[in-house]
């Protein structure tokens, strides 16, 4: 969405904040547009910033968003782009606005890293009894080759891994294992959009700063329409970045 964003922090670098207002003029007809006016804010506390200690990232975020044309819809594929249908889907329903609260926690003591994010989305919709949807993820990752996930202190986010030895320079690249669990609950009020969780082991091979290979297995479980079922996923990705 089009709008304005302000990023700042305190001199010690231990607190970073982002504030934005998006007014949906240029992006009104885009397929990704789900809301009209939006106000978002995020505050990140970095208690160990400026020291040699392990990195700890703790954050809170919030969003207020108008419904687009008086309706909202939340849906998601089962974390696989080629899936032919959405695993969970609320369908379009009447609403005036939605408030979202998010929490983040990341801990990076070295090549090992832990992280989690979780979001609560309260919708103002009298017709559907003001549903509350929620979901998030938790993961652990380990770099076998010793590299760290670099951290952007100004924006308060992790950046891509830079291998110590590029494969294209005769090196081995960087090898990482990740274990991730995700969960989403779209059942609330009179809405029955479904519940879905997935466990995903991942092997990442960073060939260089610009090339990454990803090998993924996933086991997902869906509860919807008074039925439950499981799906296994086998996925690969070649990622090129400038």
PDB file of N, CA and C in Angstrom, residues 203-240:
ATOM      1  N   UNK A 203      16.516 -27.602   4.908  1.00  0.00           N
ATOM      2  CA  UNK A 203      17.970 -27.554   4.748  1.00  0.00           C
ATOM      3  C   UNK A 203      18.296 -26.466   3.735  1.00  0.00           C
ATOM      4  N   UNK A 204      19.040 -25.451   4.175  1.00  0.00           N
ATOM      5  CA  UNK A 204      19.447 -24.339   3.313  1.00  0.00           C
ATOM      6  C   UNK A 204      20.927 -24.449   2.978  1.00  0.00           C
ATOM      7  N   UNK A 205      21.238 -24.288   1.705  1.00  0.00           N
ATOM      8  CA  UNK A 205      22.638 -24.234   1.265  1.00  0.00           C
ATOM      9  C   UNK A 205      22.839 -22.891   0.570  1.00  0.00           C
ATOM     10  N   UNK A 206      23.594 -22.005   1.234  1.00  0.00           N
ATOM     11  CA  UNK A 206      23.904 -20.686   0.682  1.00  0.00           C
ATOM     12  C   UNK A 206      25.178 -20.807  -0.142  1.00  0.00           C
ATOM     13  N   UNK A 207      25.043 -20.811  -1.460  1.00  0.00           N
ATOM     14  CA  UNK A 207      26.209 -20.972  -2.324  1.00  0.00           C
ATOM     15  C   UNK A 207      27.059 -19.710  -2.355  1.00  0.00           C
ATOM     16  N   UNK A 208      26.410 -18.557  -2.257  1.00  0.00           N
ATOM     17  CA  UNK A 208      27.099 -17.266  -2.264  1.00  0.00           C
ATOM     18  C   UNK A 208      26.167 -16.248  -1.620  1.00  0.00           C
ATOM     19  N   UNK A 209      26.553 -14.977  -1.677  1.00  0.00           N
ATOM     20  CA  UNK A 209      25.676 -13.924  -1.161  1.00  0.00           C
ATOM     21  C   UNK A 209      24.378 -13.822  -1.960  1.00  0.00           C
ATOM     22  N   UNK A 210      24.385 -14.345  -3.180  1.00  0.00           N
ATOM     23  CA  UNK A 210      23.264 -14.127  -4.089  1.00  0.00           C
ATOM     24  C   UNK A 210      22.488 -15.385  -4.476  1.00  0.00           C
ATOM     25  N   UNK A 211      22.984 -16.556  -4.108  1.00  0.00           N
ATOM     26  CA  UNK A 211      22.351 -17.806  -4.544  1.00  0.00           C
ATOM     27  C   UNK A 211      22.129 -18.719  -3.341  1.00  0.00           C
ATOM     28  N   UNK A 212      20.910 -19.251  -3.237  1.00  0.00           N
ATOM     29  CA  UNK A 212      20.579 -20.174  -2.150  1.00  0.00           C
ATOM     30  C   UNK A 212      19.738 -21.322  -2.685  1.00  0.00           C
ATOM     31  N   UNK A 213      20.041 -22.541  -2.238  1.00  0.00           N
ATOM     32  CA  UNK A 213      19.228 -23.717  -2.522  1.00  0.00           C
ATOM     33  C   UNK A 213      18.506 -24.113  -1.244  1.00  0.00           C
ATOM     34  N   UNK A 214      17.243 -24.481  -1.375  1.00  0.00           N
ATOM     35  CA  UNK A 214      16.430 -24.825  -0.212  1.00  0.00           C
ATOM     36  C   UNK A 214      15.737 -26.167  -0.458  1.00  0.00           C
ATOM     37  N   UNK A 215      15.857 -27.068   0.517  1.00  0.00           N
ATOM     38  CA  UNK A 215      15.225 -28.382   0.437  1.00  0.00           C
ATOM     39  C   UNK A 215      14.282 -28.513   1.633  1.00  0.00           C
ATOM     40  N   UNK A 216      13.005 -28.778   1.354  1.00  0.00           N
ATOM     41  CA  UNK A 216      11.972 -28.665   2.384  1.00  0.00           C
ATOM     42  C   UNK A 216      11.110 -29.925   2.426  1.00  0.00           C
ATOM     43  N   UNK A 217      10.826 -30.380   3.644  1.00  0.00           N
ATOM     44  CA  UNK A 217       9.782 -31.373   3.872  1.00  0.00           C
ATOM     45  C   UNK A 217       8.773 -30.752   4.829  1.00  0.00           C
ATOM     46  N   UNK A 218       7.503 -30.995   4.600  1.00  0.00           N
ATOM     47  CA  UNK A 218       6.487 -30.455   5.491  1.00  0.00           C
ATOM     48  C   UNK A 218       5.403 -31.474   5.785  1.00  0.00           C
ATOM     49  N   UNK A 219       4.912 -31.435   7.010  1.00  0.00           N
ATOM     50  CA  UNK A 219       3.764 -32.256   7.393  1.00  0.00           C
ATOM     51  C   UNK A 219       2.709 -31.314   7.948  1.00  0.00           C
ATOM     52  N   UNK A 220       1.570 -31.217   7.251  1.00  0.00           N
ATOM     53  CA  UNK A 220       0.530 -30.282   7.644  1.00  0.00           C
ATOM     54  C   UNK A 220      -0.746 -30.992   8.054  1.00  0.00           C
ATOM     55  N   UNK A 221      -1.491 -30.366   8.958  1.00  0.00           N
ATOM     56  CA  UNK A 221      -2.746 -30.937   9.460  1.00  0.00           C
ATOM     57  C   UNK A 221      -3.832 -29.872   9.390  1.00  0.00           C
ATOM     58  N   UNK A 222      -4.943 -30.203   8.723  1.00  0.00           N
ATOM     59  CA  UNK A 222      -6.048 -29.273   8.515  1.00  0.00           C
ATOM     60  C   UNK A 222      -7.305 -29.774   9.216  1.00  0.00           C
ATOM     61  N   UNK A 223      -7.979 -28.856   9.909  1.00  0.00           N
ATOM     62  CA  UNK A 223      -9.259 -29.136  10.558  1.00  0.00           C
ATOM     63  C   UNK A 223     -10.268 -28.121  10.024  1.00  0.00           C
ATOM     64  N   UNK A 224     -11.176 -28.595   9.156  1.00  0.00           N
ATOM     65  CA  UNK A 224     -12.139 -27.693   8.515  1.00  0.00           C
ATOM     66  C   UNK A 224     -13.344 -28.486   8.013  1.00  0.00           C
ATOM     67  N   UNK A 225     -14.496 -27.878   7.977  1.00  0.00           N
ATOM     68  CA  UNK A 225     -15.727 -28.525   7.512  1.00  0.00           C
ATOM     69  C   UNK A 225     -16.040 -29.795   8.306  1.00  0.00           C
ATOM     70  N   UNK A 226     -15.709 -29.799   9.601  1.00  0.00           N
ATOM     71  CA  UNK A 226     -15.913 -30.968  10.458  1.00  0.00           C
ATOM     72  C   UNK A 226     -15.132 -32.184   9.983  1.00  0.00           C
ATOM     73  N   UNK A 227     -14.057 -31.949   9.266  1.00  0.00           N
ATOM     74  CA  UNK A 227     -13.176 -33.010   8.793  1.00  0.00           C
ATOM     75  C   UNK A 227     -11.746 -32.658   9.160  1.00  0.00           C
ATOM     76  N   UNK A 228     -10.913 -33.672   9.336  1.00  0.00           N
ATOM     77  CA  UNK A 228      -9.488 -33.456   9.564  1.00  0.00           C
ATOM     78  C   UNK A 228      -8.699 -34.289   8.570  1.00  0.00           C
ATOM     79  N   UNK A 229      -7.548 -33.787   8.186  1.00  0.00           N
ATOM     80  CA  UNK A 229      -6.715 -34.508   7.241  1.00  0.00           C
ATOM     81  C   UNK A 229      -5.293 -33.998   7.281  1.00  0.00           C
ATOM     82  N   UNK A 230      -4.385 -34.812   6.780  1.00  0.00           N
ATOM     83  CA  UNK A 230      -2.959 -34.476   6.783  1.00  0.00           C
ATOM     84  C   UNK A 230      -2.416 -34.486   5.363  1.00  0.00           C
ATOM     85  N   UNK A 231      -1.415 -33.662   5.140  1.00  0.00           N
ATOM     86  CA  UNK A 231      -0.749 -33.573   3.842  1.00  0.00           C
ATOM     87  C   UNK A 231       0.751 -33.527   4.060  1.00  0.00           C
ATOM     88  N   UNK A 232       1.491 -34.245   3.214  1.00  0.00           N
ATOM     89  CA  UNK A 232       2.949 -34.169   3.237  1.00  0.00           C
ATOM     90  C   UNK A 232       3.416 -33.335   2.045  1.00  0.00           C
ATOM     91  N   UNK A 233       4.454 -32.553   2.270  1.00  0.00           N
ATOM     92  CA  UNK A 233       4.972 -31.643   1.252  1.00  0.00           C
ATOM     93  C   UNK A 233       6.453 -31.932   1.011  1.00  0.00           C
ATOM     94  N   UNK A 234       6.842 -31.931  -0.254  1.00  0.00           N
ATOM     95  CA  UNK A 234       8.247 -32.017  -0.631  1.00  0.00           C
ATOM     96  C   UNK A 234       8.506 -30.845  -1.573  1.00  0.00           C
ATOM     97  N   UNK A 235       9.359 -29.928  -1.154  1.00  0.00           N
ATOM     98  CA  UNK A 235       9.546 -28.689  -1.897  1.00  0.00           C
ATOM     99  C   UNK A 235      11.037 -28.378  -2.055  1.00  0.00           C
ATOM    100  N   UNK A 236      11.374 -27.747  -3.161  1.00  0.00           N
ATOM    101  CA  UNK A 236      12.730 -27.245  -3.385  1.00  0.00           C
ATOM    102  C   UNK A 236      12.626 -25.821  -3.922  1.00  0.00           C
ATOM    103  N   UNK A 237      13.691 -25.067  -3.715  1.00  0.00           N
ATOM    104  CA  UNK A 237      13.703 -23.680  -4.188  1.00  0.00           C
ATOM    105  C   UNK A 237      15.123 -23.289  -4.578  1.00  0.00           C
ATOM    106  N   UNK A 238      15.226 -22.572  -5.674  1.00  0.00           N
ATOM    107  CA  UNK A 238      16.471 -21.902  -6.056  1.00  0.00           C
ATOM    108  C   UNK A 238      16.200 -20.408  -5.954  1.00  0.00           C
ATOM    109  N   UNK A 239      16.917 -19.725  -5.080  1.00  0.00           N
ATOM    110  CA  UNK A 239      16.673 -18.301  -4.839  1.00  0.00           C
ATOM    111  C   UNK A 239      17.861 -17.484  -5.315  1.00  0.00           C
ATOM    112  N   UNK A 240      17.585 -16.523  -6.172  1.00  0.00           N
ATOM    113  CA  UNK A 240      18.597 -15.607  -6.689  1.00  0.00           C
ATOM    114  C   UNK A 240      18.295 -14.213  -6.164  1.00  0.00           C
TER     115      UNK A 240
END
